[in-house]
PDB file of C-alpha atoms in Angstrom:
ATOM      1  CA  UNK Q 535       5.708  -5.529 -30.239  1.00  0.00           C
ATOM      2  CA  UNK Q 536       7.528  -3.828 -27.383  1.00  0.00           C
ATOM      3  CA  UNK Q 537       9.095  -5.781 -24.543  1.00  0.00           C
ATOM      4  CA  UNK Q 538       8.274  -3.848 -21.356  1.00  0.00           C
ATOM      5  CA  UNK Q 539       9.590  -6.426 -18.887  1.00  0.00           C
ATOM      6  CA  UNK Q 540      11.082  -9.902 -19.289  1.00  0.00           C
ATOM      7  CA  UNK Q 541       7.637 -11.516 -19.442  1.00  0.00           C
ATOM      8  CA  UNK Q 542       5.376  -8.593 -20.418  1.00  0.00           C
ATOM      9  CA  UNK Q 543       4.957  -7.204 -23.933  1.00  0.00           C
ATOM     10  CA  UNK Q 544       2.679  -4.546 -25.368  1.00  0.00           C
ATOM     11  CA  UNK Q 545       1.303  -3.502 -28.739  1.00  0.00           C
ATOM     12  CA  UNK Q 546       0.246   0.106 -29.323  1.00  0.00           C
ATOM     13  CA  UNK Q 547      -2.038   1.837 -31.794  1.00  0.00           C
ATOM     14  CA  UNK Q 548      -3.145   5.492 -32.213  1.00  0.00           C
ATOM     15  CA  UNK Q 549      -6.335   6.307 -30.343  1.00  0.00           C
ATOM     16  CA  UNK Q 550      -8.347   9.416 -29.519  1.00  0.00           C
ATOM     17  CA  UNK Q 551      -6.856   9.216 -26.010  1.00  0.00           C
ATOM     18  CA  UNK Q 552      -3.348   9.088 -27.494  1.00  0.00           C
ATOM     19  CA  UNK Q 553      -2.262   5.451 -27.659  1.00  0.00           C
ATOM     20  CA  UNK Q 554      -4.148   2.241 -26.901  1.00  0.00           C
ATOM     21  CA  UNK Q 555      -2.111  -0.681 -25.579  1.00  0.00           C
ATOM     22  CA  UNK Q 556      -2.799  -4.395 -25.652  1.00  0.00           C
ATOM     23  CA  UNK Q 557      -0.610  -6.620 -23.482  1.00  0.00           C
ATOM     24  CA  UNK Q 558       0.839 -10.104 -23.788  1.00  0.00           C
ATOM     25  CA  UNK Q 559       1.451 -11.742 -20.403  1.00  0.00           C
ATOM     26  CA  UNK Q 560       4.003 -14.511 -20.854  1.00  0.00           C
ATOM     27  CA  UNK Q 561       3.386 -17.417 -18.455  1.00  0.00           C
ATOM     28  CA  UNK Q 562       4.485 -21.042 -18.180  1.00  0.00           C
ATOM     29  CA  UNK Q 563       0.813 -21.999 -17.836  1.00  0.00           C
ATOM     30  CA  UNK Q 564      -0.059 -20.240 -21.096  1.00  0.00           C
ATOM     31  CA  UNK Q 565       0.163 -16.670 -22.346  1.00  0.00           C
ATOM     32  CA  UNK Q 566      -2.698 -14.217 -21.852  1.00  0.00           C
ATOM     33  CA  UNK Q 567      -3.629 -11.343 -24.152  1.00  0.00           C
ATOM     34  CA  UNK Q 568      -5.285  -8.325 -22.500  1.00  0.00           C
ATOM     35  CA  UNK Q 569      -6.744  -6.332 -25.398  1.00  0.00           C
ATOM     36  CA  UNK Q 570      -7.564  -2.610 -25.556  1.00  0.00           C
ATOM     37  CA  UNK Q 571      -8.514  -1.862 -29.182  1.00  0.00           C
ATOM     38  CA  UNK Q 572      -4.967  -2.518 -30.488  1.00  0.00           C
ATOM     39  CA  UNK Q 573      -4.689  -5.761 -32.432  1.00  0.00           C
ATOM     40  CA  UNK Q 574      -1.407  -7.618 -33.002  1.00  0.00           C
ATOM     41  CA  UNK Q 575       0.201  -6.988 -36.382  1.00  0.00           C
ATOM     42  CA  UNK Q 576       1.528  -9.811 -38.581  1.00  0.00           C
ATOM     43  CA  UNK Q 577       4.986  -9.216 -37.126  1.00  0.00           C
ATOM     44  CA  UNK Q 578       3.524  -9.286 -33.610  1.00  0.00           C
ATOM     45  CA  UNK Q 579       1.760 -12.579 -34.315  1.00  0.00           C
ATOM     46  CA  UNK Q 580       4.996 -14.138 -35.559  1.00  0.00           C
ATOM     47  CA  UNK Q 581       6.726 -13.045 -32.359  1.00  0.00           C
ATOM     48  CA  UNK Q 582       3.815 -14.229 -30.219  1.00  0.00           C
ATOM     49  CA  UNK Q 583       4.076 -17.636 -31.865  1.00  0.00           C
ATOM     50  CA  UNK Q 584       7.747 -17.850 -30.873  1.00  0.00           C
ATOM     51  CA  UNK Q 585       6.789 -16.907 -27.298  1.00  0.00           C
ATOM     52  CA  UNK Q 586       4.324 -19.786 -27.048  1.00  0.00           C
ATOM     53  CA  UNK Q 587       1.132 -18.408 -28.586  1.00  0.00           C
ATOM     54  CA  UNK Q 588      -1.918 -17.236 -26.655  1.00  0.00           C
ATOM     55  CA  UNK Q 589      -3.840 -19.420 -24.189  1.00  0.00           C
ATOM     56  CA  UNK Q 590      -6.722 -16.977 -23.672  1.00  0.00           C
ATOM     57  CA  UNK Q 591      -7.885 -13.457 -24.621  1.00  0.00           C
ATOM     58  CA  UNK Q 592      -9.338 -10.873 -22.193  1.00  0.00           C
ATOM     59  CA  UNK Q 593     -11.146  -7.535 -22.427  1.00  0.00           C
ATOM     60  CA  UNK Q 594     -11.931  -5.321 -19.438  1.00  0.00           C
ATOM     61  CA  UNK Q 595     -15.199  -4.292 -21.085  1.00  0.00           C
ATOM     62  CA  UNK Q 596     -16.951  -4.296 -24.429  1.00  0.00           C
ATOM     63  CA  UNK Q 597     -15.419  -1.005 -25.615  1.00  0.00           C
ATOM     64  CA  UNK Q 598     -11.991  -2.714 -25.603  1.00  0.00           C
ATOM     65  CA  UNK Q 599     -13.116  -5.449 -27.995  1.00  0.00           C
ATOM     66  CA  UNK Q 600     -11.023  -5.803 -31.151  1.00  0.00           C
ATOM     67  CA  UNK Q 601     -12.850  -5.512 -34.460  1.00  0.00           C
ATOM     68  CA  UNK Q 602     -12.213  -6.585 -38.071  1.00  0.00           C
ATOM     69  CA  UNK Q 603     -12.044 -10.246 -37.104  1.00  0.00           C
ATOM     70  CA  UNK Q 604      -8.942  -9.894 -34.889  1.00  0.00           C
ATOM     71  CA  UNK Q 605     -10.281 -12.016 -32.018  1.00  0.00           C
ATOM     72  CA  UNK Q 606     -11.486 -14.682 -34.424  1.00  0.00           C
ATOM     73  CA  UNK Q 607      -8.124 -14.739 -36.201  1.00  0.00           C
ATOM     74  CA  UNK Q 608      -6.243 -15.197 -32.925  1.00  0.00           C
ATOM     75  CA  UNK Q 609      -8.616 -17.996 -31.946  1.00  0.00           C
ATOM     76  CA  UNK Q 610      -8.077 -19.717 -35.293  1.00  0.00           C
ATOM     77  CA  UNK Q 611      -4.309 -19.457 -34.896  1.00  0.00           C
ATOM     78  CA  UNK Q 612      -3.899 -20.318 -31.216  1.00  0.00           C
ATOM     79  CA  UNK Q 613      -7.222 -21.746 -29.982  1.00  0.00           C
ATOM     80  CA  UNK Q 614      -7.647 -18.892 -27.458  1.00  0.00           C
ATOM     81  CA  UNK Q 615     -11.208 -18.034 -26.437  1.00  0.00           C
ATOM     82  CA  UNK Q 616     -12.247 -14.517 -25.456  1.00  0.00           C
ATOM     83  CA  UNK Q 617     -13.154 -13.782 -21.806  1.00  0.00           C
ATOM     84  CA  UNK Q 618     -15.513 -10.941 -20.843  1.00  0.00           C
ATOM     85  CA  UNK Q 619     -18.226 -10.052 -18.342  1.00  0.00           C
ATOM     86  CA  UNK Q 620     -21.620 -11.578 -19.001  1.00  0.00           C
ATOM     87  CA  UNK Q 621     -23.383  -8.176 -18.922  1.00  0.00           C
ATOM     88  CA  UNK Q 622     -21.327  -7.000 -21.899  1.00  0.00           C
ATOM     89  CA  UNK Q 623     -22.205 -10.007 -24.039  1.00  0.00           C
ATOM     90  CA  UNK Q 624     -24.734  -8.313 -26.403  1.00  0.00           C
ATOM     91  CA  UNK Q 625     -22.284  -5.532 -27.353  1.00  0.00           C
ATOM     92  CA  UNK Q 626     -19.304  -7.896 -27.581  1.00  0.00           C
ATOM     93  CA  UNK Q 627     -21.195 -10.243 -29.917  1.00  0.00           C
ATOM     94  CA  UNK Q 628     -21.884  -7.327 -32.288  1.00  0.00           C
ATOM     95  CA  UNK Q 629     -18.120  -6.832 -32.668  1.00  0.00           C
ATOM     96  CA  UNK Q 630     -16.830 -10.398 -32.726  1.00  0.00           C
ATOM     97  CA  UNK Q 631     -18.040 -13.966 -33.157  1.00  0.00           C
ATOM     98  CA  UNK Q 632     -14.997 -15.419 -31.411  1.00  0.00           C
ATOM     99  CA  UNK Q 633     -15.872 -18.239 -28.971  1.00  0.00           C
ATOM    100  CA  UNK Q 634     -16.193 -16.762 -25.480  1.00  0.00           C
ATOM    101  CA  UNK Q 635     -16.218 -17.595 -21.793  1.00  0.00           C
ATOM    102  CA  UNK Q 636     -17.917 -15.242 -19.361  1.00  0.00           C
ATOM    103  CA  UNK Q 637     -17.558 -14.184 -15.736  1.00  0.00           C
ATOM    104  CA  UNK Q 638     -19.967 -12.335 -13.463  1.00  0.00           C
ATOM    105  CA  UNK Q 639     -20.118  -9.707 -10.741  1.00  0.00           C
ATOM    106  CA  UNK Q 640     -18.339 -11.972  -8.279  1.00  0.00           C
ATOM    107  CA  UNK Q 641     -15.152 -11.666 -10.335  1.00  0.00           C
ATOM    108  CA  UNK Q 642     -12.964 -14.610 -11.202  1.00  0.00           C
ATOM    109  CA  UNK Q 643      -9.844 -16.313  -9.877  1.00  0.00           C
ATOM    110  CA  UNK Q 644      -8.810 -17.603 -13.287  1.00  0.00           C
ATOM    111  CA  UNK Q 645      -5.468 -18.946 -12.045  1.00  0.00           C
ATOM    112  CA  UNK Q 646      -3.329 -18.540  -8.918  1.00  0.00           C
ATOM    113  CA  UNK Q 647      -1.541 -15.636 -10.629  1.00  0.00           C
ATOM    114  CA  UNK Q 648      -4.453 -13.962 -12.470  1.00  0.00           C
ATOM    115  CA  UNK Q 649      -7.702 -12.594 -11.080  1.00  0.00           C
ATOM    116  CA  UNK Q 650     -10.626 -10.573 -12.407  1.00  0.00           C
ATOM    117  CA  UNK Q 651     -12.195  -7.874 -10.219  1.00  0.00           C
ATOM    118  CA  UNK Q 652     -15.609  -6.384 -11.015  1.00  0.00           C
ATOM    119  CA  UNK Q 653     -15.305  -2.611 -11.504  1.00  0.00           C
ATOM    120  CA  UNK Q 654     -18.365  -1.202 -13.337  1.00  0.00           C
ATOM    121  CA  UNK Q 655     -17.492   2.079 -15.022  1.00  0.00           C
ATOM    122  CA  UNK Q 656     -18.838   3.193 -18.406  1.00  0.00           C
ATOM    123  CA  UNK Q 657     -20.445  -0.225 -18.873  1.00  0.00           C
ATOM    124  CA  UNK Q 658     -22.114  -2.509 -16.345  1.00  0.00           C
ATOM    125  CA  UNK Q 659     -19.631  -5.263 -17.226  1.00  0.00           C
ATOM    126  CA  UNK Q 660     -16.370  -3.372 -16.767  1.00  0.00           C
ATOM    127  CA  UNK Q 661     -13.655  -5.305 -14.875  1.00  0.00           C
ATOM    128  CA  UNK Q 662      -9.964  -4.907 -14.087  1.00  0.00           C
ATOM    129  CA  UNK Q 663      -7.263  -7.593 -13.928  1.00  0.00           C
ATOM    130  CA  UNK Q 664      -4.496  -8.263 -11.386  1.00  0.00           C
ATOM    131  CA  UNK Q 665      -1.535 -10.437 -12.351  1.00  0.00           C
ATOM    132  CA  UNK Q 666       1.302 -11.726 -10.176  1.00  0.00           C
ATOM    133  CA  UNK Q 667       4.639 -12.394 -11.846  1.00  0.00           C
ATOM    134  CA  UNK Q 668       8.058 -12.861 -10.235  1.00  0.00           C
ATOM    135  CA  UNK Q 669       6.877 -11.413  -6.938  1.00  0.00           C
ATOM    136  CA  UNK Q 670       5.380  -8.261  -8.497  1.00  0.00           C
ATOM    137  CA  UNK Q 671       1.703  -7.396  -9.002  1.00  0.00           C
ATOM    138  CA  UNK Q 672       0.439  -5.772 -12.185  1.00  0.00           C
ATOM    139  CA  UNK Q 673      -2.967  -4.076 -12.456  1.00  0.00           C
ATOM    140  CA  UNK Q 674      -4.578  -3.755 -15.910  1.00  0.00           C
ATOM    141  CA  UNK Q 675      -7.294  -1.131 -15.684  1.00  0.00           C
ATOM    142  CA  UNK Q 676      -8.497  -0.067 -19.165  1.00  0.00           C
ATOM    143  CA  UNK Q 677      -9.566   3.517 -18.354  1.00  0.00           C
ATOM    144  CA  UNK Q 678     -10.685   2.941 -14.744  1.00  0.00           C
ATOM    145  CA  UNK Q 679      -7.530   4.072 -12.897  1.00  0.00           C
ATOM    146  CA  UNK Q 680      -5.116   6.861 -13.802  1.00  0.00           C
ATOM    147  CA  UNK Q 681      -2.474   8.865 -11.926  1.00  0.00           C
ATOM    148  CA  UNK Q 682      -1.806  12.597 -11.992  1.00  0.00           C
ATOM    149  CA  UNK Q 683       1.410  13.094 -10.073  1.00  0.00           C
ATOM    150  CA  UNK Q 684       0.866  11.425  -6.713  1.00  0.00           C
ATOM    151  CA  UNK Q 685      -2.929  11.737  -6.987  1.00  0.00           C
ATOM    152  CA  UNK Q 686      -5.101   8.994  -8.419  1.00  0.00           C
ATOM    153  CA  UNK Q 687      -8.243   9.311 -10.492  1.00  0.00           C
ATOM    154  CA  UNK Q 688     -10.661   6.411 -10.034  1.00  0.00           C
ATOM    155  CA  UNK Q 689     -13.491   6.019 -12.508  1.00  0.00           C
ATOM    156  CA  UNK Q 690     -16.498   3.905 -11.572  1.00  0.00           C
ATOM    157  CA  UNK Q 691     -20.281   3.979 -11.600  1.00  0.00           C
ATOM    158  CA  UNK Q 692     -21.399   5.438  -8.241  1.00  0.00           C
ATOM    159  CA  UNK Q 693     -24.829   3.858  -8.675  1.00  0.00           C
ATOM    160  CA  UNK Q 694     -23.149   0.471  -8.246  1.00  0.00           C
ATOM    161  CA  UNK Q 695     -21.267   1.282  -5.048  1.00  0.00           C
ATOM    162  CA  UNK Q 696     -22.868  -1.676  -3.302  1.00  0.00           C
ATOM    163  CA  UNK Q 697     -21.038  -3.915  -5.775  1.00  0.00           C
ATOM    164  CA  UNK Q 698     -17.783  -2.007  -6.231  1.00  0.00           C
ATOM    165  CA  UNK Q 699     -17.294  -1.054  -2.568  1.00  0.00           C
ATOM    166  CA  UNK Q 700     -15.953  -4.497  -1.547  1.00  0.00           C
ATOM    167  CA  UNK Q 701     -13.554  -4.445  -4.483  1.00  0.00           C
ATOM    168  CA  UNK Q 702     -12.208  -1.042  -3.445  1.00  0.00           C
ATOM    169  CA  UNK Q 703     -11.665  -2.213   0.117  1.00  0.00           C
ATOM    170  CA  UNK Q 704     -10.013  -5.439  -1.027  1.00  0.00           C
ATOM    171  CA  UNK Q 705      -7.698  -3.758  -3.518  1.00  0.00           C
ATOM    172  CA  UNK Q 706      -6.724  -1.035  -1.040  1.00  0.00           C
ATOM    173  CA  UNK Q 707      -5.155  -3.783   1.096  1.00  0.00           C
ATOM    174  CA  UNK Q 708      -3.638  -5.725  -1.802  1.00  0.00           C
ATOM    175  CA  UNK Q 709      -0.143  -5.391  -3.212  1.00  0.00           C
ATOM    176  CA  UNK Q 710       0.103  -3.365  -6.423  1.00  0.00           C
ATOM    177  CA  UNK Q 711       3.494  -2.607  -7.978  1.00  0.00           C
ATOM    178  CA  UNK Q 712       2.520  -1.455 -11.477  1.00  0.00           C
ATOM    179  CA  UNK Q 713      -0.633   0.003 -13.015  1.00  0.00           C
ATOM    180  CA  UNK Q 714      -1.121  -0.468 -16.769  1.00  0.00           C
ATOM    181  CA  UNK Q 715      -4.023   1.529 -18.257  1.00  0.00           C
ATOM    182  CA  UNK Q 716      -5.291   0.512 -21.645  1.00  0.00           C
ATOM    183  CA  UNK Q 717      -5.005   4.077 -22.943  1.00  0.00           C
ATOM    184  CA  UNK Q 718      -2.346   6.716 -22.456  1.00  0.00           C
ATOM    185  CA  UNK Q 719      -1.458  10.189 -23.774  1.00  0.00           C
ATOM    186  CA  UNK Q 720       1.116   9.876 -26.545  1.00  0.00           C
ATOM    187  CA  UNK Q 721       3.764  11.752 -24.531  1.00  0.00           C
ATOM    188  CA  UNK Q 722       3.574   9.437 -21.490  1.00  0.00           C
ATOM    189  CA  UNK Q 723       5.211   6.061 -20.826  1.00  0.00           C
ATOM    190  CA  UNK Q 724       1.842   4.296 -20.652  1.00  0.00           C
ATOM    191  CA  UNK Q 725       2.201   2.737 -17.197  1.00  0.00           C
ATOM    192  CA  UNK Q 726       2.916   3.640 -13.579  1.00  0.00           C
ATOM    193  CA  UNK Q 727       5.677   2.138 -11.468  1.00  0.00           C
ATOM    194  CA  UNK Q 728       4.563   2.514  -7.846  1.00  0.00           C
ATOM    195  CA  UNK Q 729       6.849   3.467  -4.972  1.00  0.00           C
ATOM    196  CA  UNK Q 730       5.936   3.646  -1.290  1.00  0.00           C
ATOM    197  CA  UNK Q 731       4.391   7.097  -1.694  1.00  0.00           C
ATOM    198  CA  UNK Q 732       2.283   6.352  -4.771  1.00  0.00           C
ATOM    199  CA  UNK Q 733       1.283   2.949  -3.374  1.00  0.00           C
ATOM    200  CA  UNK Q 734       0.004   4.585  -0.179  1.00  0.00           C
ATOM    201  CA  UNK Q 735      -1.788   7.314  -2.123  1.00  0.00           C
ATOM    202  CA  UNK Q 736      -3.554   4.713  -4.305  1.00  0.00           C
ATOM    203  CA  UNK Q 737      -4.687   2.757  -1.235  1.00  0.00           C
ATOM    204  CA  UNK Q 738      -5.864   6.017   0.371  1.00  0.00           C
ATOM    205  CA  UNK Q 739      -7.872   6.977  -2.732  1.00  0.00           C
ATOM    206  CA  UNK Q 740      -9.557   3.568  -2.762  1.00  0.00           C
ATOM    207  CA  UNK Q 741     -10.373   3.664   0.942  1.00  0.00           C
ATOM    208  CA  UNK Q 742     -11.839   7.161   0.555  1.00  0.00           C
ATOM    209  CA  UNK Q 743     -13.974   6.095  -2.411  1.00  0.00           C
ATOM    210  CA  UNK Q 744     -15.233   3.006  -0.593  1.00  0.00           C
TER     211      UNK Q 744
END
């Protein structure tokens, strides 16, 4: 398990996109696991235990669900249920029988520092997550938001613009300091650290899409 920041860790695994990353968000209120097809190894689990375990598990959409009993194993070890969008339930249940809690199109303010935003992309239940830690805001996007230089690529279902439009407008005005996709080419760092220029270009891309 790689320590990216003082309270943010990630676990990587080979993927057809290069590398898939799952993230452990270390919080006083309880640690969160944001999964993207890369399950913690035995060594990772031992380290996670030392860091306080896992309070809850999250997937942006059903394609990010861990298989081979990984979600169930984490629940057995730490008591952490899996959170996903209600529209992805049938596909999620085919991959895991872990106890779940669901959210809907209205998103979810799970805690003062962690919110779910509805962002339908390849599935009708796709969401992204925004986390505040130590004055910085982290966006976990699965494959919905990528950067190419100072230009941003936003992936969403245009047929659901009536539902995603408000999210685009809201996020364009919100603070974002880092963007963490779930998947990254093997030769890239796997996340984007925003400066004034890239922050403005992301807000501009969202306003244009809305």
